[in-house]
Every structure is written in C-alpha cells, then in structure tokens.
XYZ file of C-alpha atoms in Angstrom:
638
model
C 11.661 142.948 41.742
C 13.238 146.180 43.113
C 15.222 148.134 41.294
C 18.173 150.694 41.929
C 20.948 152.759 40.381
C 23.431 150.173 37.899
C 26.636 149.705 40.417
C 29.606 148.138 39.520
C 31.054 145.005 41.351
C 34.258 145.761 42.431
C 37.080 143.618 41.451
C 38.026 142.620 44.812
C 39.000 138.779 44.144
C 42.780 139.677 43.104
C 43.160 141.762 46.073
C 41.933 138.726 48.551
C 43.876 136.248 46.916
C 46.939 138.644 47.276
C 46.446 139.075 50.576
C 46.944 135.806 52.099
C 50.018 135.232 53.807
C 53.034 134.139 51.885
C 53.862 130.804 53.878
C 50.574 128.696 53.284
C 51.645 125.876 51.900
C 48.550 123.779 51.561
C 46.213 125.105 49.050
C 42.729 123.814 47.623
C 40.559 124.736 44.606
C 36.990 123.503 44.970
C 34.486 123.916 41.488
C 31.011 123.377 42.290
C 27.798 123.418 40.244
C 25.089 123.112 41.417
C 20.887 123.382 41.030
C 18.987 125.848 42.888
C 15.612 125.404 43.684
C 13.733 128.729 45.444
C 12.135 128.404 48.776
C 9.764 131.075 50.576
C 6.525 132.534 49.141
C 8.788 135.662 47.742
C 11.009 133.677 45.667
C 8.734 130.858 44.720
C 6.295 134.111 43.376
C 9.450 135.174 41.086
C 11.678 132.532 40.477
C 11.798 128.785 39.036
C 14.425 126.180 39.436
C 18.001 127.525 38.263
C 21.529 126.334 38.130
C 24.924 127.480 39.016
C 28.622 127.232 39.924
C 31.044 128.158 42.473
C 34.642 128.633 42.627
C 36.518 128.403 45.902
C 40.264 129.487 46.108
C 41.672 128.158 50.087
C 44.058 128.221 52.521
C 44.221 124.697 55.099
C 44.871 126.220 58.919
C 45.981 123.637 60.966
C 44.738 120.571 59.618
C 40.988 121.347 60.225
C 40.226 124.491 58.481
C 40.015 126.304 55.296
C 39.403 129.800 54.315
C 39.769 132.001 51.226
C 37.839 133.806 48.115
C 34.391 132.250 46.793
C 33.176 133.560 43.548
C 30.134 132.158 42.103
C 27.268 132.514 39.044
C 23.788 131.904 39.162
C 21.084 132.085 36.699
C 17.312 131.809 38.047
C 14.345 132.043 35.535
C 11.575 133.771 36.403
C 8.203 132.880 36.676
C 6.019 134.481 33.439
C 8.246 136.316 31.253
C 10.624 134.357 29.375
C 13.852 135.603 31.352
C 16.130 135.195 33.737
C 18.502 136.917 36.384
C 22.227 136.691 36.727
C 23.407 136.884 40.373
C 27.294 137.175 40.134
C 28.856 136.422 43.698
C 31.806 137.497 45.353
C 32.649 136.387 48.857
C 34.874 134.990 51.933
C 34.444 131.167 52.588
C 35.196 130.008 55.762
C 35.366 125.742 56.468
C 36.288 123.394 58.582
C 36.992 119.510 57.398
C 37.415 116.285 58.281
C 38.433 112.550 57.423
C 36.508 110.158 59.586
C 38.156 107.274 57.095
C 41.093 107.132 54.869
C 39.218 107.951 51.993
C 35.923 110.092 53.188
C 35.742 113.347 53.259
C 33.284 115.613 55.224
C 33.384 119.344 55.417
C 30.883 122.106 56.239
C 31.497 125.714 55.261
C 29.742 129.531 55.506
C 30.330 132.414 52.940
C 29.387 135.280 53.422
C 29.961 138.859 50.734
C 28.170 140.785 48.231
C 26.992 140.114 45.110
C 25.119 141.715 42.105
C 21.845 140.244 40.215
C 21.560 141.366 36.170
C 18.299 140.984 34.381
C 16.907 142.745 31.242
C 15.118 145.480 33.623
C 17.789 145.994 36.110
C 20.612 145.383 38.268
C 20.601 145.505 42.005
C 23.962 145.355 44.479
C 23.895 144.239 47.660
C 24.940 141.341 50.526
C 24.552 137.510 50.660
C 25.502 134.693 52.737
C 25.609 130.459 51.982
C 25.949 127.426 54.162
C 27.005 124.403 52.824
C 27.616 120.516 53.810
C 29.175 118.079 51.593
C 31.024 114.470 51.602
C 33.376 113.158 49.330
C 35.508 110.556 48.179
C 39.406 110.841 48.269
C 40.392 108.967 45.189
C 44.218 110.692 45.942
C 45.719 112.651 48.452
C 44.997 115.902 45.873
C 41.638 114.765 44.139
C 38.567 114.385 45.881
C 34.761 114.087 44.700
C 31.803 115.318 47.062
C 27.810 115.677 46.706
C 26.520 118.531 49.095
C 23.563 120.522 49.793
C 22.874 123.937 51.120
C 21.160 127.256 51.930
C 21.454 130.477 49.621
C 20.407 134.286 50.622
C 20.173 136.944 48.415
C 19.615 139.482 50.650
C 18.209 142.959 49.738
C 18.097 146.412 51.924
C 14.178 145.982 52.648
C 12.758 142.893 54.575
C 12.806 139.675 53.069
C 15.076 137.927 50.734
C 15.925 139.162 47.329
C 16.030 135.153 46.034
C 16.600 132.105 48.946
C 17.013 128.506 47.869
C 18.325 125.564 48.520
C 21.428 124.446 46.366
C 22.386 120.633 45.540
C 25.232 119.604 43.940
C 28.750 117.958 42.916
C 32.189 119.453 43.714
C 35.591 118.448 42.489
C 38.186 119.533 44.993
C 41.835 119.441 43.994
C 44.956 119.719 46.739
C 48.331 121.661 45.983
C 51.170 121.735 47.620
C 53.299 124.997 47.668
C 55.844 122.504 49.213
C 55.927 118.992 48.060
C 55.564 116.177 50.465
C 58.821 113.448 50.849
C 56.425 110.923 49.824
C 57.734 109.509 53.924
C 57.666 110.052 57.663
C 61.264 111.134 59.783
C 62.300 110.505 62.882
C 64.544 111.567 65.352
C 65.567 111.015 68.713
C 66.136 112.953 71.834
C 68.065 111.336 74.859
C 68.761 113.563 77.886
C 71.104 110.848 79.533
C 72.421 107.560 78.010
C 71.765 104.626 79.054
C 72.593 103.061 82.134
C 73.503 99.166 81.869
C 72.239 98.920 85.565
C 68.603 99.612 84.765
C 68.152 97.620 81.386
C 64.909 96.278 82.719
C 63.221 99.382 83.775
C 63.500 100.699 80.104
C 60.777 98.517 79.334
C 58.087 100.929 81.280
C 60.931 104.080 81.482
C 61.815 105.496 78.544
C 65.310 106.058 77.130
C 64.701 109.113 75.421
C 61.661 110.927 73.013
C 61.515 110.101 69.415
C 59.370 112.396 67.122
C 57.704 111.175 63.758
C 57.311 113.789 61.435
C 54.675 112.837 59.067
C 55.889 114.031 55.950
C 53.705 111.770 53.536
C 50.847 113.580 51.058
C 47.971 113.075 53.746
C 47.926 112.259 57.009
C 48.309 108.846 57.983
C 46.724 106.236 60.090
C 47.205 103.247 62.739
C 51.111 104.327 63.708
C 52.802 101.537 65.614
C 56.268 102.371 66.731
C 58.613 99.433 67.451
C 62.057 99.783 68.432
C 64.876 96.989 68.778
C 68.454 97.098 69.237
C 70.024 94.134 67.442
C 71.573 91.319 70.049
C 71.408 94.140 72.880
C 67.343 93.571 72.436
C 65.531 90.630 74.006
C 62.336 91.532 72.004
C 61.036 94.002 70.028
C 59.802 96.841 72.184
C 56.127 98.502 71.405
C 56.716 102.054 71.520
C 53.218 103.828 71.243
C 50.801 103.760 68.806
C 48.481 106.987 67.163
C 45.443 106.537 65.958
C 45.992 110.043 63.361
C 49.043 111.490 62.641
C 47.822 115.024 60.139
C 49.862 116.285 57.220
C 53.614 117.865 58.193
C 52.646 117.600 62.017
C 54.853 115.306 64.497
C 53.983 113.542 67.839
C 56.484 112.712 70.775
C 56.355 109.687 71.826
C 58.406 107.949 74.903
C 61.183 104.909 73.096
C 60.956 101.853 75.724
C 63.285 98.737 75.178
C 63.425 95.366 75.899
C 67.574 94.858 76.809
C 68.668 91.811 77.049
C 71.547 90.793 79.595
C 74.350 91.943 76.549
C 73.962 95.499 77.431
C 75.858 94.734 80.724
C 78.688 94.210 78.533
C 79.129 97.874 77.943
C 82.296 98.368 80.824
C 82.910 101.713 78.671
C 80.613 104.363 77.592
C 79.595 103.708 73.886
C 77.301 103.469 71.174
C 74.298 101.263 70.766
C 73.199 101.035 66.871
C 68.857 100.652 66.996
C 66.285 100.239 64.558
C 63.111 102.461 64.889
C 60.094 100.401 63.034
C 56.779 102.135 62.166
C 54.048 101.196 60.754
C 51.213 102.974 59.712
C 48.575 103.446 56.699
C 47.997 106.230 54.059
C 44.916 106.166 52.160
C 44.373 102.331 53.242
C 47.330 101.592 52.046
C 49.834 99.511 54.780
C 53.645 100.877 54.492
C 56.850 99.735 57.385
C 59.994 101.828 57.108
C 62.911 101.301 59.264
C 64.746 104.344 60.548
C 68.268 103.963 62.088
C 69.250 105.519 65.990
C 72.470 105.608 67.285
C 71.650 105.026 71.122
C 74.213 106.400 73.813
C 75.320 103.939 76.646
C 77.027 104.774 79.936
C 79.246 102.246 80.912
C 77.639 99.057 83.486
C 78.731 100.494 86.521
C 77.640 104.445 86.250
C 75.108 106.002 88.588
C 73.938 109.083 89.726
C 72.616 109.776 93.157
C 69.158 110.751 92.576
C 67.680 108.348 94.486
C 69.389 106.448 96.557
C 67.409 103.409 96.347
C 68.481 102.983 92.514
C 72.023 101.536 94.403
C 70.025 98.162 95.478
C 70.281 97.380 91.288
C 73.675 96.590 92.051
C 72.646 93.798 94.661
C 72.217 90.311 93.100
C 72.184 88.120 96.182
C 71.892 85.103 94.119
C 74.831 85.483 92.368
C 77.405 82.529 92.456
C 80.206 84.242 93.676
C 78.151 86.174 96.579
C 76.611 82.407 97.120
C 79.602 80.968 97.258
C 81.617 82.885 99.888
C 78.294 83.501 102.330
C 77.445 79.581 102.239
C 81.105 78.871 103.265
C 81.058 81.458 106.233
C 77.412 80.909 107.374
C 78.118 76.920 106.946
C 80.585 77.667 109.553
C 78.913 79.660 111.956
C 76.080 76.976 111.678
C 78.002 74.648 113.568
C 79.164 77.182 116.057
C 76.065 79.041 116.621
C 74.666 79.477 120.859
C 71.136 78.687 121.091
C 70.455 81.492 123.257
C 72.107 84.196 121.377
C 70.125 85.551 118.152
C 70.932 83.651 115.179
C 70.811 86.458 112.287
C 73.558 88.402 114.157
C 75.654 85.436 114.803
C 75.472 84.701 111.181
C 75.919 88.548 110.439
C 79.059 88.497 112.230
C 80.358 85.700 110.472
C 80.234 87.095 107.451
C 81.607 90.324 108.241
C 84.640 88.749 109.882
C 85.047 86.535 106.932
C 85.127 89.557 104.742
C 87.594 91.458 107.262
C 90.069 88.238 107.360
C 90.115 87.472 104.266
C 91.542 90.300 103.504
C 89.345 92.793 102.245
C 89.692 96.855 102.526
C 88.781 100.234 102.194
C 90.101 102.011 99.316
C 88.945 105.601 98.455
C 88.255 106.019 94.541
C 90.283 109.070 94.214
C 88.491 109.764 90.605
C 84.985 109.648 91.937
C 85.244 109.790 96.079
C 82.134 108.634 98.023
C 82.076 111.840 100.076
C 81.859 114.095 97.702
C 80.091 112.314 94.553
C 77.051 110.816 96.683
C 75.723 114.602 97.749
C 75.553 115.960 94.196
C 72.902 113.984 92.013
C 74.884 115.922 88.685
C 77.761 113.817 89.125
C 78.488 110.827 87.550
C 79.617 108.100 90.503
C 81.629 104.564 89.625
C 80.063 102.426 91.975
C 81.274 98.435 92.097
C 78.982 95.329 92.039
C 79.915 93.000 94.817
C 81.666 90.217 92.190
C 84.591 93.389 91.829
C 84.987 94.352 95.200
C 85.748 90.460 95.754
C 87.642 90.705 92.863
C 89.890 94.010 93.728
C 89.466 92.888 97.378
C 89.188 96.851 98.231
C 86.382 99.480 97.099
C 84.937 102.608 98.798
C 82.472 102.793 101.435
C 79.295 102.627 99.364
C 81.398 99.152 97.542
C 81.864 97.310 100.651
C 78.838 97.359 102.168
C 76.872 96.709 98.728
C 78.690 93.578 98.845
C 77.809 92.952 102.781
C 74.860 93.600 102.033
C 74.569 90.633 99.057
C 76.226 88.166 101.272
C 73.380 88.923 103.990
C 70.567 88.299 101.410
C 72.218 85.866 100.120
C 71.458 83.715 103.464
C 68.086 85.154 103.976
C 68.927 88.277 105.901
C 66.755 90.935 105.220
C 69.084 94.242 104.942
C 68.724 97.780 104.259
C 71.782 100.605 103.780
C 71.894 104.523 104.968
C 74.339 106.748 102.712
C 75.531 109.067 105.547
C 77.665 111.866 104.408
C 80.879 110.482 105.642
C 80.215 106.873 105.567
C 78.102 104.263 104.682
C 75.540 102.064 107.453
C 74.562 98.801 106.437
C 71.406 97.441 108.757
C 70.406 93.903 108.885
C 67.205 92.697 110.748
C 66.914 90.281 113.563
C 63.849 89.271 112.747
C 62.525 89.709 116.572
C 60.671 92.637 118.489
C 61.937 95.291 120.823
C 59.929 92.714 123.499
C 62.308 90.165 122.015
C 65.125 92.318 122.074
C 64.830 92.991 126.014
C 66.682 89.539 126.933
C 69.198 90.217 124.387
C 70.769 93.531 124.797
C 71.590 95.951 127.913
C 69.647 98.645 126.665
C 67.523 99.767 123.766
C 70.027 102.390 122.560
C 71.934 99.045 121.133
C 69.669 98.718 117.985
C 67.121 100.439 116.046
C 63.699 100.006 115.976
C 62.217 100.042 112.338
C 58.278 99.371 111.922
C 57.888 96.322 114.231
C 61.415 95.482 113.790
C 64.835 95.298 115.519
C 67.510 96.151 113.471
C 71.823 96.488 114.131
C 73.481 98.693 111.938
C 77.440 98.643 110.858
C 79.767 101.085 109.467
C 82.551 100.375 107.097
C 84.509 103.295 108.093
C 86.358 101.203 110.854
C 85.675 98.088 109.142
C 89.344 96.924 110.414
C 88.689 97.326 113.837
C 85.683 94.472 113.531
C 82.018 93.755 113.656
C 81.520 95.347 117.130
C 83.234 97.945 116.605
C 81.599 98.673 113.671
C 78.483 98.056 115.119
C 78.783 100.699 118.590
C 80.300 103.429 115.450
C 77.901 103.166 113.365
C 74.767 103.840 116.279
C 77.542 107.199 117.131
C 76.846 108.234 113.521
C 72.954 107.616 113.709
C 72.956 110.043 116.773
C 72.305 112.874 114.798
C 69.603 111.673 112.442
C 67.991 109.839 115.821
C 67.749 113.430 117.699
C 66.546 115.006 114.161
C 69.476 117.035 113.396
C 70.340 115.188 110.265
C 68.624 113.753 107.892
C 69.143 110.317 106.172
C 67.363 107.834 104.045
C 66.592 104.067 104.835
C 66.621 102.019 102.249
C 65.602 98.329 102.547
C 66.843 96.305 99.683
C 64.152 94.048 99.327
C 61.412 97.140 98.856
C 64.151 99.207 96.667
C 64.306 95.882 94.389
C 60.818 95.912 93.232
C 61.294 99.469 91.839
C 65.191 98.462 90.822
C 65.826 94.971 89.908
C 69.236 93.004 90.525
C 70.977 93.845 87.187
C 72.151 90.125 87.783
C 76.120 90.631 86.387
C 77.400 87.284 86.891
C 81.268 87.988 87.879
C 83.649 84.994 86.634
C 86.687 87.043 87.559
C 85.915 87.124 91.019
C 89.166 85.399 92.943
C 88.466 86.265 96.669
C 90.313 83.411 98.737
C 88.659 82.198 101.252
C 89.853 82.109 104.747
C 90.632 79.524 106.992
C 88.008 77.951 109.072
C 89.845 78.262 112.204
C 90.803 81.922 111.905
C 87.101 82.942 111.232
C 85.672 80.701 113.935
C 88.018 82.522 116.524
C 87.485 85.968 115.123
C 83.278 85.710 115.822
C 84.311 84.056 119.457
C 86.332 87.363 120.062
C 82.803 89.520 118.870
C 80.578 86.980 120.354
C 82.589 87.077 123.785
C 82.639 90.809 123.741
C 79.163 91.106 122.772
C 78.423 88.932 126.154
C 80.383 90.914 128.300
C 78.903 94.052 127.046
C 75.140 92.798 127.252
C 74.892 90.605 129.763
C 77.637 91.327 131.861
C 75.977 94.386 133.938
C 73.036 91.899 134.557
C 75.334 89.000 135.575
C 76.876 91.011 137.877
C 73.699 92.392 138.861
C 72.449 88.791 140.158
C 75.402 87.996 141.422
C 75.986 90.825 143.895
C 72.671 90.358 145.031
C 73.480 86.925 145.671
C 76.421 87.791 147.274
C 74.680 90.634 149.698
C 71.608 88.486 150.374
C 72.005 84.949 149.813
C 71.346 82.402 147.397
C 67.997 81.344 147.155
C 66.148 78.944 144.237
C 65.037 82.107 142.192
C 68.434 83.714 142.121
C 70.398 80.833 140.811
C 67.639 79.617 138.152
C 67.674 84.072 137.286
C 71.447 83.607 136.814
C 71.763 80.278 134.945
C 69.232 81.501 132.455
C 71.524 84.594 131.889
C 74.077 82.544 131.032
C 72.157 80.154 128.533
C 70.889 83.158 127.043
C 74.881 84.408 126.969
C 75.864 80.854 125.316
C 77.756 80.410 128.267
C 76.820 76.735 129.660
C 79.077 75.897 132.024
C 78.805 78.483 134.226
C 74.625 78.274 133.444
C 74.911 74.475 134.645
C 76.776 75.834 138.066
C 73.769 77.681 139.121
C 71.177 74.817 138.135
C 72.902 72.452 139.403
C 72.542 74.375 142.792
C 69.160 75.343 142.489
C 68.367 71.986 141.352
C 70.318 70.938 145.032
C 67.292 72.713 146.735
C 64.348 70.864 145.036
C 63.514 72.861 142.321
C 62.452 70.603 139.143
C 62.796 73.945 137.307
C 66.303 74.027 137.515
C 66.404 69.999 136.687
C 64.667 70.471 133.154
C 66.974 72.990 131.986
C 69.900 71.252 133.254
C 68.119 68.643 131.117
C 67.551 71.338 128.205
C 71.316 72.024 128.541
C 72.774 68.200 128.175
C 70.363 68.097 125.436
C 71.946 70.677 123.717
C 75.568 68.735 124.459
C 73.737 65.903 122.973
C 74.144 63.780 126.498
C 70.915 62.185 126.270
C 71.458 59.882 129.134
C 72.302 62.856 131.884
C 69.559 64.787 130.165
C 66.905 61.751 130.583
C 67.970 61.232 134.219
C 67.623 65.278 135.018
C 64.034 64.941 133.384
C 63.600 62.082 135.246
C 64.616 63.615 138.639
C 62.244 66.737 137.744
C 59.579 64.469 136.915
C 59.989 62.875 140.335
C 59.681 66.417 142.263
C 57.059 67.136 140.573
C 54.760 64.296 139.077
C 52.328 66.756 137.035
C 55.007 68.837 135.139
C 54.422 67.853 131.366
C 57.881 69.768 130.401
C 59.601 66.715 132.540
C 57.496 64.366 130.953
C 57.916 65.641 127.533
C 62.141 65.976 128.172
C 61.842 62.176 129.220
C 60.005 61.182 125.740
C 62.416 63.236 123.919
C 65.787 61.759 125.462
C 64.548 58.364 125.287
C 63.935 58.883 121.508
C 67.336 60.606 120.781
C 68.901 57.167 122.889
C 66.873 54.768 120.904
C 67.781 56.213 117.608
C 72.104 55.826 119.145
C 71.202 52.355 120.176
C-alpha cells in the first residue's frame, strides 16, 4: 500500500449542508450499510470482504432529483496481517428517482469527493467516486426500505485503484417536510367569460373556464378523474380530464366541460351558477373523492358577442311551436294560392314576409345595445332576441327580425342563410333551382345571387315596411359593394352554422303575435306577385308582342307568348295565344291549353283539347298521356 504525509480531512460536511438554499422544502435522509466485496487483481491482492455505511443528507429538485452531502465509513481487512483499513468518505451525491407504482421506489445515484484511508502503517488522502442502484418499498409517504448494489473507487494519484469493489446492501430512507402537506388537493377556477345560456351544449366539448388541482397531499397521487356537475342546471355529470400522475405540491390545468341541461336558459339575468368539482384519485393505493365547491358566472340567455357571426344561428329553433305555428298558417295559405309556373320557395317566402309585415310587426332600434354599432366590435356585449320575443314585442332590431324570418323559412323547409352588413341586416333564402333554371324566371341575372350551384334572393329589413320587393331590389343595392369587392361580408347559411351552433331550443309560451287575416295577406303577395310579373316578364312580353305586332303572328310566336304567361301565372291571357295558335293546327298549343284546364281542374275541356291534339297528330304520346290523365280525374268525379 502507498504511503504519504498524515493529512487531515477537512470538515467540510457543515459547510455543504449550510449551503443549500433556504427554501427546499422536501428533504431526505438515507442510512445505508452495506458489504463490500473487492474486485480487480490490486484489491483482491490486499483486501478481503469488508463492510460499511453511508449517510446521505438531500435536497428533492423538482420531483425527480436529489442532491446533497454523502459521508460514509468503511473498514476492509487485509489479506495476511491481521488488520484492517478505515476509509472515511466525504462527498456530493447526486440522484434522480422514481415511482413506477404507488408503493415502489427506484432511484440511481453518483457521488463523487475525497476521502481518507487509516491503517496501523499509514494514512493516505485523496479522491473517490460511487454509483449506486437501489429499489424500495414505500411503507409511508416518509419511510421507505430499498436493497441496492453498486460500484466503489478508491482512487489514488498513481494508476490503478487504491481499493474498488462492489457494495450490496439495505437503506432506510426517511422523508421530511420543511412544510407540512394539507393532508388534500385544492382547486380553483379560472373563467375568462361567463357563461352564455345560448351555447349550453357546446360546453360539453368547449370549456367554460380552467380549473387547477393543486396536489397538496404527502406524495403524489394517482388515477385523477375530474367530474364536474352543476345541480338541476346539469343534465349529467361532466368528465373533466383525467392524469395519470399528479407529483407532490405541483398543479395541472385542466379544461371544466359541462353537460347543461335546458334550465340554464332560465338565466334572463346575469347570475351565479353554484357547481360541484368531484375528483378522484389514489395516494399510496389508497382510493379518496373530495368535492370542492365553484361558483360559476352566467350571462343572461340572450347575450352574445360578435366574434363569429355564425354563433347568431344558436338563436334559430325552426321547430319551435310558436315559429311553427305562424309559418304553417301563412304558407297553408299561399299553398292554395300558389302559380304553377312561378317558383314555389319565393311564393312561399313572400308569404311569410307579408304575414310578418301585416301583422304588424316593426323595426325598433335597441337604443342600449344598437345593431350598428355593437355588431362591428366583438368586445361588446350585444342583446340579441330569439324569434318567440320579437313575436312577442312585435318590434326588434335588424339582426331580431330577420332571425325570426329566417326561423319561419326553415320552419317550412327553406334553406336560409343571413349577411350582417354594417348598416343592415340581408336575409337569403334559396330557390332550390340553377342559374339555367333561373333564366325563365327572372329578366336578368343581376336579380339573385348565385351561391355554389345555387340561386339565392336576398331581403333587407331596413325597408321592411315598404314590402317583400322592395326589400328584395334594396337589399341586391347593398350587396353591390361586396359583389364588386369593395366590401367585405360574411355568408352564413343556417343549416352549416347549426352543426357548429345548435338551436338553443327556448320554447317561448309568451309569444302573442295575432295572426292576420287571410284575405289581407292573400292580397298583399298578389300586389308582390303582380309586381314581380311586371318586372320579370314584362320586357319579354312586350318583347313578343311587338314582334308580333311588326311581323305577324305566326304558330311559334303565340305558343312563345302563351308560355310567358303560364310561366307569369297569368292564364287567361296564356289561353288567348293558344287558343290562336291552336286555330292554325298546332297540337302544341292544344296540350297546353289542355295542361292549362287541367290546372282549372276542367277535365272535360282539358280531355277534348288532348283529344283534338291527339287527332293532329296521332303519334304525340303527351296527347295520349293528357287523354289518360283527364279521363282518370273524370272517372274519379263520376
């Protein structure tokens, strides 16, 4: 063994311990003694198996890793002589740890310092350096048990090892707190915005706010289900989030989802919602529930903001019984009053709008939160209506109204869409035809908008008193600026907004809207109907008939200009011209002067105007098939 001047281990331990910083809060002691059995020819030559112990004094970092002072004693025998070295060790141990189970333990650790050996013929001072593994068993959060194995160096300042060996052994390892643990978990809540009533059922995938559990139990904990539920404002207890770990004194965010039931749309003022946050989770195996109280903030049912426009087709129910109710009295009139040539869905469209305009309702500016200003700024906090209150009130704003238009269109199977402009408010409804459709039906294409494969007739509520046509030629002035790109607006077709926002379904039993009478609504839509005619089809009327007039009548000018007038609804005057084309032998004339008394349900002139077709012209099936059908219709009277 080599042998030097007798140095004296500094006392450095106290210093070390000293010098770790104030706030640690999570301290360990680990004792350790083990048996040490040499390895390598140099040590095997001197030394026999020998025993020991180690002290460890630690600071946890972060949840994963220790460090602090390691002293430890060692006594080898030697080989021969009856004696034996001391090594007395004083170094830095570094670790990190781990709990793959509730109750294991596994850590690995490195020290590394200087030590000095004492035997009878010497001492010797120099460096040395361990590596360790051990598992354990947690019988309590502070108390855990651990067999481990290693590697030991006692290094000297010539090659080759001093003493090397490999170390087995039992540790205790005891856990103290500098701050003692609430023996619980907290939680607390953080919601930017309250609640809005009108989007109770996106909360279940949307959440309301961010709660944070604080894990304030003695370890960490396991298996953490968050639940939340709101009393009779809850149709089921919501599933929050789950962690699989949750460490000592740490906290995760996690997203608070709900499950409302249709009571929330009972909040007409901004309130208070009392809740019930339920976790679960498990501490050393053991299962533990606590229930924490939130107080949840509600806006009242009908608060919005303007972030996305599309969030305004949640106010839409079309199967709501009083939007039902009104649009199946107005379109059951129109049904009986409808012209086969003209398109249905804006025949019905009209009826409903005049039905709205007659019976009496209007626009009324909400002075506290005005449409034109509180639908640019997203910050502001708009009152909009559902359609049940502007029955109700029989007045709202723009952006009111022609919600509620737009519910009585759905209602009947219209598919609409609305355009927040920034002085009014466009409500589209489709025809359910092509622009190749749309050809026969309207003077010129600047009458309607095209959108996808669609044609589509938008209306304004701006001049809603002046009527649907009105309404109608306004509202494609106001689109003349987004059509020639100068402004820009958003389209937003209720039936794709819905699958992002729901109906919030409010069923309104104070809706009082008095229907009007049959007869005024009836002649109302003859007034648009008749000025829709006049407008459309009157250039190409007067078209034909000039060129009658300048070149003479001939079969294909009268069968040109009857079918004009079928397509305007207007019969007589589409008979007039059949009937004279049908003078000059042409059986196409005689079916749809057939068609026509069809129509009028005369099924006797109808089967003799088939009949006469079918006699000018023995191989047209449309005769034959108009002669089948009449004969059927007079059997069925007979």
């Amino acid at each position: 063994m080599a042998v030097s001047e007798k140095k004296c281990l500094l006392p450095v331990l106290l210093l070390i311990i000293f010098s770790l910083p104030l706030s640690a809060i999570d301290l360990g002691f680990r004792l350790t003694p083990v048996a040490s059995i040499p390895t390598g020819s140099e040590s095997t030559s001197v030394f026999t198996v020998g025993a020991g112990a180690f002290l460890n004094a630690e600071v946890e970092l972060m949840g994963r890793f220790a460090v602090g002072p390691e002293i430890g004693v060692y006594v080898n025998p030697l080989n021969g002589p009856s004696s034996t070295v001391q090594f007395v060790a004083l170094g830095m141990n570094a670790s990190t740890f781990y709990f793959p189970f509730s109750r294991v333990s596994v850590r690995a650790s490195a020290t590394f310092g200087a030590y000095e050996s004492i035997s009878e013929f010497s001492t010797y001072l120099y460096m040395w350096w361990k590596g360790y593994a051990e598992a354990g068993f947690r019988f309590s959060p502070r108390v855990t048990v651990s067999v481990g194995a290693g590697y030991i160096n006692f290094m000297q300042n010539k090659p080759g090892p001093l003493y090397a060996g490999i170390l087995a052994g039992l540790s205790g390892h005891i856990a103290l707190d500098t701050k003692p643990s609430e023996g619980s978990i907290t939680v607390s809540l953080e919601q930017p915005d309250p609640v809005f009533p009108l989007f109770a059922g996106m909360y279940r995938e949307n959440g309301i706010g961010t709660l944070s559990i604080m894990n304030n139990e003695s370890a960490e904990i396991r298996n953490v289900t968050v639940n939340f539920t709101a009393g009779n404002y809850s149709a089921s207890l919501m599933n929050c989030g789950t962690v699989e770990v949750l460490r000592k004194r740490k906290s995760v965010d996690i997203p608070l989802y709900a499950d409302f039931a249709p009571s929330i749309l009972n909040f007409t003022e901004d309130g208070k919602m009392p809740g019930e946050i339920l976790v679960s989770y498990e501490l050393l195996g053991s299962s533990r529930t606590i229930s924490v109280p939130v107080v949840v903030s509600v806006f009242n049912r009908n608060s919005i903001r303007w972030t996305d426009a599309s969030a305004l087709a949640a106010y839409v129910s079309p199967n709501a019984p009083e939007v039902l109710d009104l649009s199946k009295y107005l379109v059951g009139i129109g049904r009986n009053q409808l012209r086969s040539g003209l398109n249905r869905n804006m025949q019905f469209a009209a009826y409903l709008y005049e039905g709205l305009r007659i019976g009496g309702l209007s626009w009324s500016e909400d002075k506290t939160t005005p449409y034109n200003e509180y639908h640019r700024d997203p910050q502001y906090l708009d009152y909009i209506q559902y359609p049940f209150q502007t029955l109700a009130y029989r007045s709202g704003d723009y952006d009111d109204m022609g919600l509620l238009y737009t519910a009585l269109l759905e209602s009947v199977g219209i598919k609409a869409a609305f355009i927040p402009l920034p002085d009014d408010f466009l409500v589209l409804f489709s025809l359910d035809i092509t622009p190749d459709d749309a050809a026969v039906l309207f003077d010129s294409s600047d009458r309607y908008l095209v959108l996808g494969d669609e044609v589509w007739l938008p209306v304004c509520f701006s001049v809603f008193r002046e009527g649907f046509v009105n309404s109608w030629y306004y509202a494609l002035q106001l689109l003349e600026p987004v059509l020639q790109g100068e402004q820009d607006a958003e389209v937003v077709v209720l039936r794709d907004a819905w699958t992002v926002y729901p109906p919030a379904g409010i069923i309104g039993r104070e809706a009082q809207f008095e229907k009007p009478e049959e007869d005024t609504v009836i002649r109302a839509v003859e007034t648009v109907m008749m000025r829709y005619i006049t407008a459309e089809f009157g250039p190409r009327i007067k078209q034909v008939q000039d060129r009658i007039r300048a070149e003479g009548g001939s079969i294909a000018r009268y069968n040109e200009l009857g079918l004009l007038f079928v397509r305007a609804g207007l019969y007589a005057e589409a008979k007039a011209e059949f009937t004279r084309s049908a003078g000059m032998g042409s059986a196409t004339a005689m079916i749809n002067l057939g068609n026509i008394a069809m129509l009028e349900r005369d099924y006797t002139a109808a089967l003799d105007w088939f009949s006469q077709a079918d006699a000018a012209d023995p191989g047209n099936r449309a005769a034959k098939n108009g002669m089948e059908r009449a004969r059927v219709e007079l059997d069925v009277m007979r």
